[in-house]
Amino acid sequence: MKAINLNQNAFAAAGSSKKFILLGDPSIEQEPMLSQVVMPKINKTTARKVPGLWGTLGMMNDTPVDWQGNLKFSEYGNDSSGGVTLEEIELIYSANPQLDNKHLKVTERFISFEDVEFGFPSEFTLDEIPKFRLTLMLDADEGALVYYQYGHTNDRDGENGSIGYIQPEKTTNHNVDNRDRLTYLFEALPSMQIVENTGKGDGHYLLSNVSRNPVKFLIKVLTYKRGTYANSKEAVLNQTGSIAHIFEKESKLVIFKNGSFVQCQGSDVQTDLKTLLLIHGTFSTTAGSYGALIDSGWLQNMIDTGSYGQVIGFDHPTVFEDAVGNINTLISFFAGMQFLYPVDVMGSSQGGLLAQHLANLPAGQKPFVVDKVALVASANGVAYVNTAYGLSKMLSVLKVVFKNSKPALALICSLAQHSIAFFIGQPGIDLMKPGSQRLTDIMDNHPDDPGTKYLPIIDDFTKEVVKDDNLFAKLAAMGFDLLIRPIMGKYNDWVVQTPNQFIVPAAYSAIQPYNPGDFLKYTYPAIHGKCLDKKEVQTEIGFFLA
């Protein structure tokens, strides 16, 4: 570890401009190494990686660095980690079998701002929060993961900490084999808790006199040899493919038997039985999105009481495919088949959009009539996707939402290593983007069958959620809920705005009279999609579908 006093000597390479700090071992500051090797690399006059130099740190807008105090960072890095960092490293290993933990390892580095004063304003808007630029120097075959590590000062390894992903800026054509560096932009974290400045209205904040808890402001950098790929999509697909034993990216049908879902073929589904179809959400599976209904016995009870003769699910890709492609695949499983009874559908999160697209299709294009549709926290427009750095926050929240699903965490970890622009451009993410053609085609349409009914089940983040879950409490203590409000609005479940979840065609709503402005009357306190854990929600859906 190196600790530097932020005086003029800390900016030897930057000269009087004081625009960046070199990150690396002591050799990079010595002449002639500094002027003849290091600076040409920084100025992009050479692509050769410089031994000992792993990055530079400065302000996002390239203004002089006027911080005070002591900055600490890794000189060399280490390959022995613990706590939440080890958890991330294990996800990287699971997606990269070439890493054998002997000859090829993940290297951990850090930057600590704990003893740095960087002029955080006492009153501010989001645009006025200090923002930094970290540039990592990498080989073409190196992957990198960068994140905030939240924790207490005395919790060195983050045993009880949590993380917030920071995604890199876009590379040309999202290439990953023709770049020698990646740039990361991130916001400062104040030492005091953030509160709303009610005197100035929405979007204005103050620093309170209460210390932020957890207080640590630490940036972690993990690098590793990941092989050479042409672009971000190829890299992510290779990684998700290499963890196929825990993450199945191919579409498949599953059927509920003896208390769990098992893979089946379309021909295994009986068309003469009353059927419930489940469609899962982003980064999930049928068992993942509807685990609460399995564990509580709700699904089995729906069969035992005769409400349904069978329950089937549709596992499908949620990032690299949209509603049209996925539903076409679902229908193809039932080629030449026609169901005797109308089918009920439950769609969770992004699955709610797939359910609506399925209902909208003309009768001649699908093998059954869609009758009742329960929409659980339907992703009818996710504002993160419209905001420059919203996707990093969304991935960080989803990491908490899917904390018990290693397959989802592995995919989220892989996606966090690539640019926001790459992520937003994928069909499954564009599907949830407010104003996108994919979303508009669904939301501006209505079910083909006049008898179809929608029941929106909506959730909202409240203090009750914080009380019930320690991880959400940590994020809330850092002011996360306040910081996403300008993106998500006052009412949200940390992934989808609560009012958006309630939007359905009025004539097809099971709630009558239907008024989209009445959403608060029907809201359950829960983080995204977790309202299914509640007994009262299961009861409401059961009454609707019965």
XYZ file of C-alpha atoms in Angstrom:
546
model
C 0.000 0.000 0.000
C 1.102 3.549 -0.707
C -0.095 6.627 1.173
C 0.594 10.011 -0.390
C 0.084 13.452 1.036
C -1.918 15.443 -1.471
C 0.562 18.237 -1.955
C 2.385 19.306 -5.087
C 4.675 16.264 -4.951
C 1.710 13.969 -5.484
C 1.296 15.406 -8.975
C 4.842 15.077 -10.249
C 3.751 13.602 -13.559
C 0.959 16.121 -14.060
C 3.146 19.135 -13.376
C 1.607 22.413 -12.283
C -1.784 21.456 -13.760
C -2.315 18.921 -10.932
C -4.857 17.069 -13.073
C -4.032 13.468 -12.221
C -2.247 11.160 -9.804
C -0.206 8.170 -10.937
C -1.290 4.816 -9.499
C 1.413 2.183 -9.268
C 4.728 1.300 -7.671
C 7.504 3.840 -6.865
C 9.505 3.081 -10.033
C 7.067 4.950 -12.288
C 7.910 8.296 -10.648
C 11.656 8.014 -11.236
C 13.509 9.573 -14.155
C 14.032 8.729 -16.938
C 11.173 6.229 -16.477
C 8.647 8.998 -15.862
C 9.326 11.173 -18.899
C 10.451 8.544 -21.394
C 8.098 5.642 -20.640
C 5.223 6.598 -18.336
C 4.168 9.898 -19.888
C 4.201 8.600 -23.499
C 1.880 5.829 -22.337
C -0.488 8.261 -20.607
C -0.441 10.534 -23.663
C -1.268 7.539 -25.902
C 1.873 7.800 -27.970
C 2.660 4.171 -27.153
C 0.385 1.191 -26.669
C 2.967 -0.799 -24.734
C 1.931 -1.533 -21.158
C 4.256 0.066 -18.615
C 5.460 -2.238 -15.820
C 4.436 -0.828 -12.453
C 1.765 1.576 -13.790
C -1.785 0.358 -13.302
C -3.769 3.593 -13.619
C -4.321 7.317 -13.163
C -6.833 9.194 -11.010
C -8.259 12.688 -11.474
C -11.440 14.731 -11.807
C -14.047 13.757 -14.406
C -14.027 17.194 -16.048
C -10.215 17.313 -16.136
C -10.050 20.227 -13.681
C -7.162 20.464 -11.180
C -7.352 18.130 -8.206
C -7.768 20.255 -5.065
C -8.192 17.508 -2.480
C -6.592 17.685 0.952
C -5.322 14.898 3.206
C -3.859 11.480 2.441
C -4.790 9.204 -0.450
C -4.021 5.505 -0.088
C -3.795 2.997 -2.923
C -2.222 -0.292 -3.950
C 1.250 -0.204 -5.382
C 1.412 -3.775 -6.658
C -1.912 -5.447 -5.888
C -2.487 -8.818 -4.271
C -4.063 -12.157 -5.130
C -5.282 -13.091 -1.655
C -8.635 -11.502 -0.831
C -11.507 -11.876 1.621
C -15.020 -10.672 2.383
C -17.180 -9.236 -0.379
C -14.131 -8.966 -2.653
C -13.610 -12.718 -2.446
C -17.281 -13.189 -3.338
C -16.787 -11.134 -6.525
C -13.600 -13.029 -7.344
C -15.441 -16.330 -7.000
C -18.033 -15.071 -9.500
C -15.232 -14.155 -11.915
C -13.686 -17.613 -11.507
C -17.050 -19.290 -12.131
C -17.336 -17.475 -15.470
C -13.684 -17.886 -16.516
C -12.479 -21.503 -16.243
C -9.039 -20.548 -17.583
C -8.341 -18.951 -14.190
C -6.876 -21.815 -12.158
C -5.982 -19.823 -9.008
C -2.397 -21.048 -9.354
C -0.814 -19.653 -12.499
C -3.637 -17.312 -13.528
C -5.248 -15.378 -10.705
C -7.430 -12.352 -10.098
C -5.435 -9.363 -8.826
C -7.034 -7.002 -6.314
C -6.132 -3.316 -6.008
C -7.771 -0.480 -4.092
C -8.018 3.293 -3.738
C -9.015 4.620 -0.307
C -10.530 8.091 0.108
C -11.127 7.684 3.860
C -8.573 10.350 4.806
C -9.252 12.685 1.884
C -11.225 15.925 1.916
C -12.450 16.677 -1.602
C -14.699 19.684 -1.139
C -18.112 18.034 -0.985
C -20.656 20.906 -1.009
C -22.937 21.251 2.028
C -25.920 21.965 -0.256
C -26.081 20.390 -3.692
C -27.954 18.805 -6.570
C -26.844 15.532 -8.129
C -24.985 17.429 -10.845
C -22.895 19.173 -8.185
C -21.567 16.020 -6.522
C -17.795 15.770 -7.200
C -17.077 13.184 -9.890
C -13.782 11.422 -10.533
C -12.078 9.708 -13.455
C -10.143 6.477 -13.019
C -8.179 5.197 -16.010
C -6.944 1.601 -15.879
C -4.015 0.512 -18.035
C -4.770 -2.976 -19.356
C -3.530 -5.552 -21.816
C -5.898 -6.515 -24.631
C -6.623 -9.864 -22.979
C -7.262 -8.439 -19.512
C -10.692 -8.056 -17.976
C -11.482 -5.638 -15.170
C -14.200 -5.149 -12.568
C -14.439 -1.863 -10.632
C -16.756 -1.106 -7.731
C -17.373 0.863 -4.572
C -16.817 -1.236 -1.466
C -19.060 -0.043 1.325
C -18.114 -0.961 4.872
C -16.899 0.215 8.230
C -13.389 1.591 8.695
C -12.359 -1.346 10.884
C -13.827 -3.913 8.464
C -10.711 -4.289 6.340
C -11.878 -7.148 4.126
C -15.495 -6.047 3.896
C -16.737 -9.128 5.715
C -19.977 -7.278 6.439
C -19.828 -4.895 3.508
C -21.594 -4.472 0.203
C -20.616 -3.164 -3.217
C -21.781 -0.793 -5.933
C -20.646 -1.448 -9.503
C -18.945 1.193 -11.657
C -19.113 0.450 -15.380
C -16.465 1.622 -17.858
C -16.974 4.154 -20.595
C -17.704 2.880 -24.085
C -14.868 1.658 -26.298
C -15.019 1.909 -30.099
C -17.597 -0.614 -31.318
C -17.528 -2.085 -27.783
C -14.244 -3.787 -28.712
C -12.308 -5.538 -25.977
C -9.254 -6.681 -27.930
C -8.079 -3.359 -29.379
C -7.815 -1.133 -26.330
C -5.018 -0.476 -23.862
C -7.086 1.202 -21.144
C -10.565 1.594 -19.713
C -12.015 4.761 -18.190
C -14.378 4.798 -15.218
C -16.348 7.815 -13.978
C -17.711 7.749 -10.443
C -19.189 10.019 -7.774
C -17.692 10.981 -4.439
C -19.260 9.654 -1.262
C -19.561 12.188 1.572
C -18.599 11.391 5.160
C -22.013 12.569 6.394
C -25.480 11.243 5.596
C -27.402 12.850 2.735
C -30.838 14.320 3.498
C -33.388 16.147 1.358
C -33.200 19.946 1.297
C -36.938 20.459 1.687
C -36.573 24.229 1.549
C -35.405 24.084 -2.070
C -37.655 21.319 -3.401
C -37.102 18.037 -5.223
C -33.583 17.218 -6.351
C -31.855 19.370 -3.725
C -29.886 17.825 -0.883
C -27.957 18.647 2.292
C -25.235 16.989 4.305
C -26.507 16.221 7.781
C -24.412 16.238 10.953
C -24.732 12.448 11.237
C -21.877 10.291 9.955
C -22.623 8.048 7.012
C -22.839 4.434 8.054
C -20.978 2.563 6.669
C -18.335 5.287 6.445
C -15.695 3.718 4.216
C -15.135 5.283 0.764
C -13.128 2.632 -1.023
C -12.776 1.788 -4.712
C -11.784 -1.783 -5.569
C -10.237 -2.862 -8.872
C -10.061 -6.525 -9.906
C -8.095 -7.504 -13.024
C -7.517 -10.890 -14.625
C -6.493 -12.626 -17.867
C -9.794 -13.428 -19.578
C -8.746 -14.309 -23.104
C -9.192 -12.327 -26.303
C -12.633 -11.549 -27.723
C -13.756 -9.265 -30.513
C -16.316 -7.279 -28.527
C -18.274 -7.031 -25.295
C -21.127 -9.274 -26.434
C -18.760 -12.073 -27.420
C -16.999 -11.801 -24.057
C -20.225 -11.894 -22.032
C -21.709 -14.749 -24.068
C -18.525 -16.768 -23.623
C -18.609 -16.170 -19.889
C -22.296 -17.033 -19.480
C -21.698 -20.064 -21.683
C -18.861 -21.251 -19.467
C -21.167 -21.232 -16.440
C -23.954 -23.089 -18.230
C -24.105 -25.557 -15.363
C -25.516 -22.766 -13.188
C -26.874 -20.348 -15.780
C -28.884 -21.685 -18.711
C -29.133 -19.056 -21.396
C -31.009 -21.249 -23.881
C -34.806 -21.069 -23.886
C -36.649 -24.027 -22.419
C -40.015 -25.099 -21.049
C -40.310 -26.270 -17.451
C -43.222 -27.949 -15.697
C -44.080 -28.065 -11.992
C -43.881 -31.614 -10.660
C -43.488 -32.895 -7.102
C -42.716 -29.496 -5.661
C -40.175 -28.237 -8.221
C -39.769 -27.229 -11.863
C -38.203 -29.716 -14.285
C -37.408 -29.268 -17.965
C -39.946 -30.604 -20.420
C -40.836 -30.569 -24.101
C -43.904 -28.965 -25.617
C -45.309 -32.435 -26.230
C -45.148 -33.112 -22.466
C -47.665 -30.331 -21.843
C -51.283 -31.532 -21.870
C -53.501 -29.264 -23.924
C -56.703 -30.553 -22.305
C -55.788 -29.292 -18.808
C -56.402 -25.857 -17.338
C -52.936 -24.275 -17.404
C -51.024 -21.542 -15.576
C -47.988 -20.163 -17.431
C -45.238 -18.387 -15.467
C -42.808 -15.977 -17.170
C -39.804 -14.844 -15.130
C -37.982 -11.521 -14.921
C -34.566 -10.134 -15.863
C -31.502 -12.218 -14.858
C -33.783 -14.850 -13.348
C -35.451 -18.183 -14.017
C -38.920 -19.532 -13.358
C -37.761 -21.042 -10.073
C -35.955 -17.811 -9.197
C -38.811 -15.371 -9.801
C -41.453 -17.634 -8.276
C -39.490 -19.336 -5.507
C -41.777 -17.844 -2.854
C -44.789 -19.515 -4.486
C -42.961 -22.846 -4.469
C -41.683 -22.626 -0.890
C -45.019 -21.527 0.571
C -46.892 -24.351 -1.140
C -49.014 -21.863 -3.107
C -48.351 -23.481 -6.495
C -49.009 -26.978 -5.201
C -52.217 -25.772 -3.566
C -53.445 -24.280 -6.867
C -53.108 -27.755 -8.372
C -54.467 -29.647 -5.362
C -57.605 -27.486 -5.210
C -58.292 -27.982 -8.903
C -57.637 -24.402 -10.004
C -55.085 -25.764 -12.486
C -54.292 -29.129 -13.954
C -50.710 -28.072 -14.662
C -48.295 -25.194 -14.101
C -45.599 -24.539 -16.695
C -42.832 -21.973 -16.962
C -40.770 -20.429 -19.737
C -37.050 -19.980 -19.058
C -35.504 -17.597 -21.570
C -32.684 -15.072 -22.148
C -33.514 -11.648 -20.724
C -30.669 -9.466 -22.014
C -29.870 -10.582 -25.559
C -33.483 -11.173 -26.665
C -36.656 -9.055 -26.550
C -40.361 -9.830 -26.101
C -41.005 -10.602 -29.769
C -38.121 -13.060 -30.063
C -38.801 -14.758 -26.750
C -42.541 -15.170 -27.279
C -41.944 -16.493 -30.798
C -39.690 -19.121 -29.222
C -42.322 -19.953 -26.600
C -44.990 -20.432 -29.264
C -42.649 -22.630 -31.316
C -42.567 -25.154 -28.459
C -46.281 -25.756 -29.078
C -46.157 -26.088 -32.868
C -49.267 -27.852 -34.157
C -50.926 -27.795 -30.725
C -54.086 -25.993 -29.590
C -55.116 -25.697 -25.939
C -58.690 -26.643 -25.055
C -59.023 -24.059 -22.271
C -57.851 -20.445 -22.017
C -54.462 -20.136 -20.312
C -53.752 -17.871 -17.328
C -50.381 -16.121 -17.175
C -48.218 -14.608 -14.465
C -45.379 -12.300 -15.507
C -42.771 -10.906 -13.114
C -40.724 -7.764 -13.882
C -39.611 -8.020 -17.536
C -41.779 -11.130 -17.739
C -44.771 -8.826 -17.348
C -43.933 -7.280 -20.711
C -43.639 -10.704 -22.327
C -47.024 -11.650 -20.865
C -48.611 -8.504 -22.285
C -47.071 -9.076 -25.721
C -48.397 -12.633 -25.660
C -51.890 -11.386 -24.778
C -51.733 -8.771 -27.546
C -50.994 -11.287 -30.313
C -53.905 -12.177 -32.618
C -55.602 -15.509 -31.901
C -54.237 -17.097 -35.058
C -50.634 -16.518 -33.946
C -50.731 -18.394 -30.628
C -51.921 -21.832 -29.460
C -54.236 -20.596 -26.704
C -56.462 -17.753 -25.572
C -54.950 -15.655 -22.780
C -57.498 -15.274 -19.984
C -56.245 -13.820 -16.684
C -52.829 -12.155 -16.367
C -51.201 -11.302 -13.025
C -48.489 -8.680 -13.584
C -46.001 -8.678 -10.689
C -43.925 -5.471 -10.605
C -44.144 -5.349 -14.401
C -41.205 -3.486 -15.958
C -43.409 -1.028 -17.877
C -40.559 1.441 -18.324
C -37.367 1.417 -16.226
C -35.950 4.928 -15.834
C -32.417 3.694 -15.063
C -32.092 2.863 -18.749
C -32.611 6.516 -19.729
C -29.966 7.909 -17.355
C -26.246 8.147 -18.085
C -25.058 6.273 -14.997
C -28.351 4.707 -13.983
C -27.467 1.241 -15.260
C -24.585 0.859 -12.801
C -27.008 1.659 -9.994
C -29.523 -0.795 -11.454
C -26.937 -3.605 -11.574
C -25.934 -2.835 -7.989
C -29.554 -3.029 -6.836
C -30.171 -6.232 -8.793
C -27.137 -7.735 -7.083
C -28.972 -7.270 -3.778
C -32.325 -8.414 -5.174
C -30.736 -11.640 -6.483
C -28.373 -12.125 -3.537
C -29.328 -15.810 -3.224
C -28.977 -16.686 -6.921
C -25.420 -17.455 -8.006
C -26.408 -17.720 -11.702
C -27.907 -14.222 -11.677
C -24.966 -12.794 -9.713
C -22.488 -14.296 -12.189
C -24.277 -12.709 -15.155
C -24.588 -9.340 -13.378
C -20.870 -9.446 -12.533
C -20.020 -10.158 -16.187
C -22.241 -7.339 -17.472
C -20.789 -4.872 -14.948
C -17.404 -5.236 -16.651
C -18.696 -3.647 -19.850
C -19.950 -0.210 -20.787
C -23.376 1.182 -20.071
C -23.790 1.871 -23.796
C -23.255 -1.823 -24.542
C -25.788 -2.829 -21.903
C -28.473 -0.347 -22.999
C -28.128 -1.475 -26.602
C -29.183 -5.059 -25.901
C -32.736 -6.018 -27.002
C -33.886 -7.169 -23.569
C -32.779 -3.939 -21.902
C -34.118 -1.714 -24.694
C -37.448 -3.491 -24.181
C -37.721 -1.823 -20.753
C -36.481 1.603 -21.861
C -39.132 4.350 -21.590
C -39.997 5.586 -25.066
C -38.324 2.727 -26.939
C -40.214 1.281 -29.886
C -40.145 -2.187 -28.320
C -41.853 -0.932 -25.156
C -44.253 1.377 -26.995
C -45.437 -1.458 -29.249
C -46.572 -3.338 -26.143
C -47.881 -0.539 -23.930
C -49.842 1.243 -26.678
C -51.609 -1.984 -27.616
C -54.239 -4.094 -25.840
C -55.137 -7.794 -25.519
C -56.567 -9.492 -28.570
C -59.299 -11.254 -26.598
C -61.932 -8.919 -25.090
C -62.249 -11.176 -22.041
C -58.597 -10.896 -20.968
C -58.102 -9.282 -17.553
C -54.934 -7.802 -16.034
C -54.250 -7.622 -12.294
C -51.259 -5.347 -11.546
C -49.431 -6.359 -8.352
C -47.165 -3.437 -7.433
C -44.517 -2.792 -4.808
C -42.736 0.238 -3.374
C -39.610 0.713 -1.266
C -40.457 1.920 2.253
C -38.897 2.093 5.716
C -40.570 -1.243 6.405
C -38.327 -2.846 3.773
C -35.232 -1.345 5.437
C -36.331 -2.762 8.783
C -36.782 -6.244 7.352
C -33.511 -6.577 5.407
C -30.027 -5.641 6.599
C -28.536 -5.284 3.105
C -31.200 -2.812 2.025
C -30.670 -0.971 5.305
C -26.990 -0.471 4.421
C -27.826 0.982 1.023
C -30.500 3.219 2.525
C -28.062 4.502 5.158
C -25.768 5.690 2.374
C -28.566 7.811 0.937
C -29.116 5.449 -2.003
C -32.892 5.884 -1.888
C -32.532 9.671 -2.071
C -29.931 9.553 -4.836
C -32.079 7.414 -7.137
C -35.213 9.511 -6.623
C -34.281 12.017 -9.363
C -33.997 9.005 -11.669
C -36.856 6.871 -10.375
C -39.275 9.353 -8.798
C -40.568 9.343 -5.233
C -42.377 6.014 -5.523
C -40.302 3.061 -6.738
C -39.171 -0.398 -5.695
C -35.522 0.459 -6.526
C -35.892 -1.110 -9.997
C -39.211 0.051 -11.519
C -41.233 3.166 -10.741
C -44.346 2.164 -8.795
C -46.781 4.191 -10.984
C -45.398 2.459 -14.097
C -46.062 -0.968 -12.597
C -49.753 -0.065 -12.296
C -50.259 0.855 -15.967
C -52.639 -1.458 -17.847
C -55.305 -0.815 -20.523
C -58.256 0.478 -18.481
C -60.875 -1.689 -20.171
C -58.858 -4.835 -19.418
C -58.094 -4.107 -15.776
C -59.417 -6.442 -13.089
C -59.512 -3.370 -10.849
C -62.649 -1.385 -11.611
C -63.074 1.480 -11.782
C -59.462 1.761 -12.894
C -57.572 5.030 -12.452
C -53.772 4.977 -12.943
C -53.472 7.729 -10.350
C -54.830 5.394 -7.665
C -51.679 3.244 -7.582
C -50.908 3.979 -3.917
C -54.129 2.227 -2.877
C -52.782 -1.049 -4.245
C -49.106 -0.844 -3.265
C -47.255 -3.414 -1.161
C -44.056 -2.448 0.736
C -41.323 -4.520 -0.893
C -38.147 -4.368 -2.930
C -38.582 -5.236 -6.617
C -40.633 -8.383 -7.155
C -40.353 -9.488 -3.524
C -44.014 -8.741 -2.825
C -44.623 -12.391 -3.782
C -43.076 -13.297 -0.420
C -46.115 -11.796 1.311
C -49.034 -14.003 2.285
C -51.561 -11.282 1.463
C -50.185 -10.974 -2.085
C -50.379 -14.715 -2.640
C -53.962 -14.633 -1.379
C -54.898 -11.750 -3.698
C -53.448 -13.482 -6.754
C -55.146 -16.731 -5.749
C -58.559 -15.044 -5.569
C -57.972 -13.395 -8.950
C -56.951 -16.593 -10.717
C -59.458 -18.920 -9.039
